[in-house]
Amino acid sequence: MKKSFELEPMDPELTKVLSQFRASAHAWSAQEYARVSLEPPAVTGRRWKLPHRWMMAVCLVITAVSVPVHREQVRHAQQVEASMEAQKNAQFLVDVDADVSQRVPASMSPLASLIASDEPGSEQITSGTSRQGERQP
Amino acid sequence: MEHSLTIHGMPQARAASGAQEEFDEIFLRHRAQIFRFLLSLLRDRDAAETLTQECFLRAFRSWPSFRQEANPLTWLMRIAVNLTRDHWRNRKLQFWKRATAVDVSEVSDWLPGQGSNPEQRASVRQQIEAVWKVVEELSPRQRTVFLLRFVEEMELNEIAEATGLNLGTVKSHLSRGLEAIRTRLRRQS
């Protein structure tokens, strides 16, 4: 010991035990020190570690955000497409109805009024008249 | 065993200067001691090795600001002590990591004095193990102070500087540690 402990002078027995403890620790450390393979602390290597971690974190955040956004966009596009399709169909039916009603000849109108709307075959007659009407210019 | 450990990746300007040589000298002179302190504190060779490297890396980074009038060993010990605090804090968070510290009974196998008879060696072994057990039971701060004093043989003011504690606290920690050892040895005998 370089200098005795100022607070309390140690008894010889304790001094001896601590000396043995120190010698034991030194011997153990010397043995372990010989076994370690200390790598040179690479400053340049460590500089890359932080960006790599940050890049990884940024990638994770981007993935976490972009996947739900993409799903939402796809869902929205599907909804818009379905809506447009429904509108298109509805418009088509309106056009067909308008076209059919315009093409019924005026001379056949009295006959149509004679057929009850719930009578079987009325649709056939109506469509027949429409086809007939188409032939007339 | 001589290690060819040198600090690589240094800036060219500094490598060319004398600062590089000065730091290399400090490194070669103190690396074994820093490793020993960390090993005895953590009882984990891998952790001691890693923290020794980290200690010198940090020292190198702050080497330009290091005041030459201060004791380099005390400065390095201060860095090492701070690293062990971070290490313990991380260990608390990483609770799933297995404990890698060497058992005190295994550490106590390293005995001084090869010439003594088996009975004496057994007695010495018991005493060394008793000290290690006391050291294990001390708080991290007390353990640090104790090992700096009784393994590294640092002066009280150097310990105070390395740990950032005032002299009174250092003395108090040492008193408690010594009293615990006395008690254990008394109980053992």
Coordinates of C-alpha atoms in Angstrom, one line a residue:
Chain A
M1 CA 0.0 0.0 0.0
K2 CA 1.4 3.4 -1.0
K3 CA -0.1 5.2 1.9
S4 CA -2.1 4.0 4.9
F5 CA -5.8 4.7 5.0
E6 CA -6.0 8.1 6.8
L7 CA -9.3 7.6 8.6
E8 CA -8.6 4.4 10.6
P9 CA -5.3 2.7 10.9
M10 CA -5.8 -0.9 9.7
D11 CA -4.7 -3.9 11.8
P12 CA -2.0 -6.1 10.4
E13 CA -4.4 -8.9 9.8
L14 CA -6.7 -6.8 7.7
T15 CA -3.8 -5.2 5.8
K16 CA -2.5 -8.7 5.0
V17 CA -5.9 -9.9 3.8
L18 CA -6.3 -6.9 1.6
S19 CA -2.8 -7.3 0.2
Q20 CA -3.6 -10.9 -0.7
F21 CA -6.8 -9.8 -2.2
R22 CA -5.0 -7.3 -4.3
A23 CA -2.4 -9.8 -5.4
S24 CA -5.1 -12.3 -6.3
A25 CA -7.0 -9.7 -8.3
H26 CA -3.8 -8.7 -10.1
A27 CA -3.0 -12.3 -10.9
W28 CA -6.4 -13.0 -12.2
S29 CA -6.4 -9.8 -14.3
A30 CA -3.0 -10.6 -15.8
Q31 CA -4.3 -14.0 -16.9
E32 CA -7.4 -12.5 -18.4
Y33 CA -5.5 -9.7 -20.0
A34 CA -3.3 -12.2 -21.8
R35 CA -6.4 -13.9 -23.2
V36 CA -8.3 -11.0 -24.5
S37 CA -7.9 -10.0 -28.1
L38 CA -8.4 -6.2 -28.0
E39 CA -9.4 -4.9 -31.4
P40 CA -8.2 -1.5 -32.4
P41 CA -11.0 1.0 -31.6
A42 CA -11.8 2.0 -35.2
V43 CA -12.9 5.6 -35.2
T44 CA -14.0 5.3 -38.8
G45 CA -15.9 2.1 -38.1
R46 CA -17.8 3.7 -35.3
R47 CA -18.7 6.7 -37.4
W48 CA -20.7 4.4 -39.6
K49 CA -22.5 2.7 -36.8
L50 CA -24.7 5.7 -35.9
P51 CA -25.8 6.4 -39.5
H52 CA -26.6 2.8 -40.0
R53 CA -28.8 2.8 -36.9
W54 CA -30.5 6.0 -38.0
M55 CA -31.0 4.7 -41.5
M56 CA -32.6 1.5 -40.1
A57 CA -34.9 3.6 -37.8
V58 CA -35.9 5.9 -40.7
C59 CA -36.6 2.8 -42.9
L60 CA -38.8 1.3 -40.2
V61 CA -40.7 4.6 -39.7
I62 CA -41.2 5.0 -43.5
T63 CA -42.5 1.4 -43.8
A64 CA -44.8 1.8 -40.8
V65 CA -46.3 5.0 -42.2
S66 CA -46.4 4.1 -46.0
V67 CA -48.0 0.7 -45.7
P68 CA -51.3 1.9 -44.1
V69 CA -51.3 5.0 -46.4
H70 CA -50.9 2.8 -49.5
R71 CA -53.7 0.5 -48.3
E72 CA -55.9 3.5 -47.7
Q73 CA -55.2 4.8 -51.2
V74 CA -56.0 1.5 -52.8
R75 CA -59.2 1.3 -50.9
H76 CA -60.2 4.8 -51.9
A77 CA -59.4 4.1 -55.5
Q78 CA -61.6 1.0 -55.5
Q79 CA -64.4 3.0 -53.9
V80 CA -64.2 5.7 -56.6
E81 CA -64.0 3.1 -59.3
A82 CA -67.1 1.3 -58.0
S83 CA -69.0 4.6 -57.6
M84 CA -68.1 5.6 -61.2
E85 CA -69.2 2.2 -62.4
A86 CA -72.5 2.5 -60.6
Q87 CA -73.1 5.9 -62.1
K88 CA -72.2 4.7 -65.5
N89 CA -74.7 1.8 -65.2
A90 CA -77.4 4.1 -63.9
Q91 CA -76.8 6.6 -66.8
F92 CA -76.9 3.7 -69.3
L93 CA -80.2 2.6 -68.0
V94 CA -81.6 6.1 -68.1
D95 CA -80.3 6.5 -71.7
V96 CA -81.9 3.2 -72.7
D97 CA -85.3 4.2 -71.2
A98 CA -85.1 7.5 -72.9
D99 CA -84.2 6.0 -76.2
V100 CA -87.0 3.4 -76.0
S101 CA -89.6 5.9 -75.0
Q102 CA -88.7 8.2 -77.8
R103 CA -88.8 5.5 -80.4
V104 CA -92.4 4.3 -79.7
P105 CA -94.4 5.4 -82.6
A106 CA -97.3 7.7 -81.8
S107 CA -99.7 5.7 -83.9
M108 CA -99.2 2.6 -81.6
S109 CA -100.0 4.5 -78.4
P110 CA -103.7 3.8 -78.4
L111 CA -103.0 0.0 -78.6
A112 CA -100.6 0.1 -75.7
S113 CA -103.2 1.7 -73.5
L114 CA -105.6 -1.3 -74.1
I115 CA -103.1 -3.8 -72.6
A116 CA -103.1 -3.9 -68.8
S117 CA -99.6 -3.5 -67.4
D118 CA -99.9 -6.6 -65.2
E119 CA -101.2 -8.8 -67.9
P120 CA -98.7 -11.6 -68.9
G121 CA -97.0 -11.0 -72.2
S122 CA -97.5 -7.2 -72.0
E123 CA -93.7 -6.7 -71.8
Q124 CA -93.3 -8.9 -75.0
I125 CA -95.8 -6.8 -76.8
T126 CA -94.3 -3.6 -75.7
S127 CA -90.9 -4.7 -76.7
G128 CA -92.3 -5.9 -80.0
T129 CA -93.8 -2.6 -80.6
S130 CA -90.5 -0.9 -79.8
R131 CA -88.7 -3.2 -82.3
Q132 CA -91.4 -2.5 -84.8
G133 CA -91.1 1.1 -84.1
E134 CA -87.3 0.9 -84.7
R135 CA -87.9 -0.3 -88.2
Q136 CA -90.0 2.8 -89.0
P137 CA -88.0 5.8 -89.9
Chain B
M1 CA 1.4 -11.1 -23.8
E2 CA 2.1 -7.9 -25.8
H3 CA -0.8 -6.6 -27.7
S4 CA -0.4 -4.6 -30.9
L5 CA -3.4 -2.4 -29.9
T6 CA -3.1 1.0 -31.4
I7 CA -5.7 3.7 -32.2
H8 CA -6.5 3.6 -35.9
G9 CA -8.6 5.9 -38.0
M10 CA -7.0 9.0 -36.5
P11 CA -7.1 12.2 -38.5
Q12 CA -4.0 12.5 -40.6
A13 CA -3.1 15.9 -39.2
R14 CA -3.1 14.6 -35.7
A15 CA -1.4 11.3 -36.6
A16 CA 1.5 13.3 -38.0
S17 CA 1.8 15.4 -34.9
G18 CA 3.4 14.5 -31.5
A19 CA -0.1 14.2 -30.0
Q20 CA -0.4 10.8 -31.5
E21 CA 2.8 9.5 -30.0
E22 CA 1.8 11.0 -26.6
F23 CA -1.5 9.3 -26.7
D24 CA 0.0 6.0 -27.7
E25 CA 2.3 6.2 -24.8
I26 CA -0.5 6.9 -22.4
F27 CA -2.4 4.0 -23.9
L28 CA 0.4 1.5 -23.6
R29 CA 1.2 2.6 -20.1
H30 CA -2.3 2.4 -18.7
R31 CA -4.4 -0.1 -20.7
A32 CA -3.6 -3.1 -18.5
Q33 CA -4.6 -1.1 -15.4
I34 CA -7.8 0.2 -16.9
F35 CA -8.6 -3.4 -17.9
R36 CA -7.9 -4.7 -14.5
F37 CA -10.0 -2.1 -12.8
L38 CA -12.9 -2.8 -15.1
L39 CA -12.5 -6.6 -14.7
S40 CA -12.4 -6.5 -11.0
L41 CA -15.4 -4.1 -10.9
L42 CA -17.6 -6.1 -13.4
R43 CA -16.0 -9.6 -13.1
D44 CA -16.8 -10.0 -16.7
R45 CA -13.9 -10.3 -19.2
D46 CA -15.9 -9.4 -22.3
A47 CA -17.4 -6.4 -20.7
A48 CA -14.0 -5.3 -19.3
E49 CA -12.5 -5.7 -22.8
T50 CA -15.3 -3.7 -24.5
L51 CA -15.2 -0.9 -21.9
T52 CA -11.4 -0.7 -22.0
Q53 CA -11.6 -0.1 -25.7
E54 CA -14.5 2.4 -25.3
C55 CA -12.5 4.1 -22.6
F56 CA -9.5 4.7 -24.8
L57 CA -11.7 5.7 -27.7
R58 CA -13.4 8.3 -25.6
A59 CA -10.1 9.4 -24.2
F60 CA -8.7 9.8 -27.7
R61 CA -11.6 11.9 -28.8
S62 CA -11.2 14.3 -25.9
W63 CA -7.4 14.1 -25.9
P64 CA -7.1 17.6 -27.4
S65 CA -9.0 19.1 -24.5
F66 CA -7.2 17.1 -21.9
R67 CA -5.3 19.2 -19.5
Q68 CA -1.7 18.0 -19.4
E69 CA -1.3 19.0 -15.8
A70 CA -3.8 16.5 -14.6
N71 CA -2.9 12.9 -14.0
P72 CA -3.6 10.8 -17.1
L73 CA -4.5 7.7 -15.1
T74 CA -7.0 9.6 -13.0
W75 CA -8.5 11.1 -16.1
L76 CA -8.7 7.6 -17.7
M77 CA -10.2 6.2 -14.5
R78 CA -12.9 8.9 -14.5
I79 CA -13.8 7.9 -18.1
A80 CA -13.9 4.2 -17.1
V81 CA -16.0 4.9 -14.0
N82 CA -18.5 6.8 -16.2
L83 CA -18.6 4.0 -18.6
T84 CA -19.4 1.5 -15.9
R85 CA -22.3 3.6 -14.8
D86 CA -23.7 3.5 -18.3
H87 CA -23.0 -0.2 -18.4
W88 CA -25.0 -0.8 -15.2
R89 CA -27.8 1.4 -16.4
N90 CA -28.0 -0.5 -19.6
R91 CA -27.8 -3.9 -17.8
K92 CA -30.8 -2.8 -15.7
L93 CA -32.7 -2.1 -18.9
Q94 CA -31.6 -5.2 -20.6
F95 CA -32.9 -7.5 -17.9
W96 CA -33.2 -10.4 -20.3
K97 CA -29.4 -10.6 -20.7
R98 CA -27.9 -13.5 -18.8
A99 CA -25.5 -12.6 -16.0
T100 CA -22.0 -13.0 -17.3
A101 CA -20.1 -12.0 -14.2
V102 CA -17.6 -14.6 -13.0
D103 CA -18.5 -16.2 -9.6
V104 CA -16.5 -15.0 -6.6
S105 CA -15.4 -18.5 -5.7
E106 CA -13.9 -18.8 -9.2
V107 CA -12.1 -15.5 -8.9
S108 CA -10.7 -16.5 -5.5
D109 CA -8.8 -19.4 -7.1
W110 CA -6.1 -16.9 -8.0
L111 CA -3.9 -17.1 -5.0
P112 CA -0.6 -15.2 -4.3
G113 CA 2.4 -17.1 -3.0
Q114 CA 2.9 -20.5 -4.7
G115 CA 5.2 -21.8 -2.0
S116 CA 2.8 -22.0 0.9
N117 CA 1.4 -25.3 2.1
P118 CA -2.2 -26.5 1.2
E119 CA -3.6 -25.5 4.6
Q120 CA -2.3 -22.0 4.3
R121 CA -3.5 -21.7 0.8
A122 CA -7.0 -22.9 1.7
S123 CA -7.1 -20.2 4.5
V124 CA -5.9 -17.5 2.2
R125 CA -8.4 -18.6 -0.4
Q126 CA -11.2 -18.3 2.1
Q127 CA -10.1 -14.8 3.1
I128 CA -9.9 -13.7 -0.5
E129 CA -13.3 -15.1 -1.2
A130 CA -14.7 -13.3 1.9
V131 CA -13.4 -10.0 0.6
W132 CA -14.9 -10.7 -2.9
K133 CA -18.2 -11.5 -1.3
V134 CA -18.2 -8.2 0.6
V135 CA -17.2 -6.3 -2.5
E136 CA -20.1 -8.0 -4.3
E137 CA -22.5 -6.8 -1.6
L138 CA -21.4 -3.2 -1.7
S139 CA -23.2 -0.7 -3.8
P140 CA -21.7 0.1 -7.2
R141 CA -20.3 3.4 -5.9
Q142 CA -18.8 1.8 -2.8
R143 CA -17.4 -1.0 -4.8
T144 CA -15.8 1.4 -7.3
V145 CA -14.2 3.4 -4.5
F146 CA -13.0 0.2 -2.7
L147 CA -11.4 -1.3 -5.7
L148 CA -9.7 1.9 -6.8
R149 CA -8.2 2.1 -3.3
F150 CA -7.3 -1.5 -2.5
V151 CA -6.7 -3.0 -6.0
E152 CA -5.5 0.0 -7.9
E153 CA -3.8 1.6 -4.8
M154 CA -5.0 5.1 -5.8
E155 CA -4.8 8.0 -3.3
L156 CA -7.9 9.3 -1.8
N157 CA -7.8 12.6 -3.6
E158 CA -7.3 10.7 -6.9
I159 CA -10.3 8.5 -6.1
A160 CA -12.4 11.6 -5.4
E161 CA -11.3 13.1 -8.7
A162 CA -12.0 9.9 -10.7
T163 CA -15.4 9.3 -9.2
G164 CA -16.5 12.8 -8.8
L165 CA -17.2 12.4 -5.1
N166 CA -15.9 14.6 -2.4
L167 CA -13.1 13.3 -0.1
G168 CA -15.5 12.8 2.8
T169 CA -17.7 10.6 0.8
V170 CA -14.8 8.5 -0.4
K171 CA -13.6 8.0 3.1
S172 CA -17.1 7.1 4.3
H173 CA -17.4 4.5 1.5
L174 CA -14.1 3.0 2.4
S175 CA -14.9 2.8 6.1
R176 CA -18.1 0.9 5.4
G177 CA -16.3 -1.5 3.1
L178 CA -13.5 -2.1 5.6
E179 CA -16.0 -2.6 8.4
A180 CA -18.0 -5.1 6.3
I181 CA -14.8 -7.0 5.6
R182 CA -13.8 -7.0 9.3
T183 CA -17.2 -8.3 10.3
R184 CA -17.1 -11.1 7.7
L185 CA -13.6 -12.2 8.6
R186 CA -14.5 -12.2 12.3
R187 CA -17.6 -14.3 11.6
Q188 CA -15.6 -16.6 9.4
S189 CA -12.8 -17.2 12.0

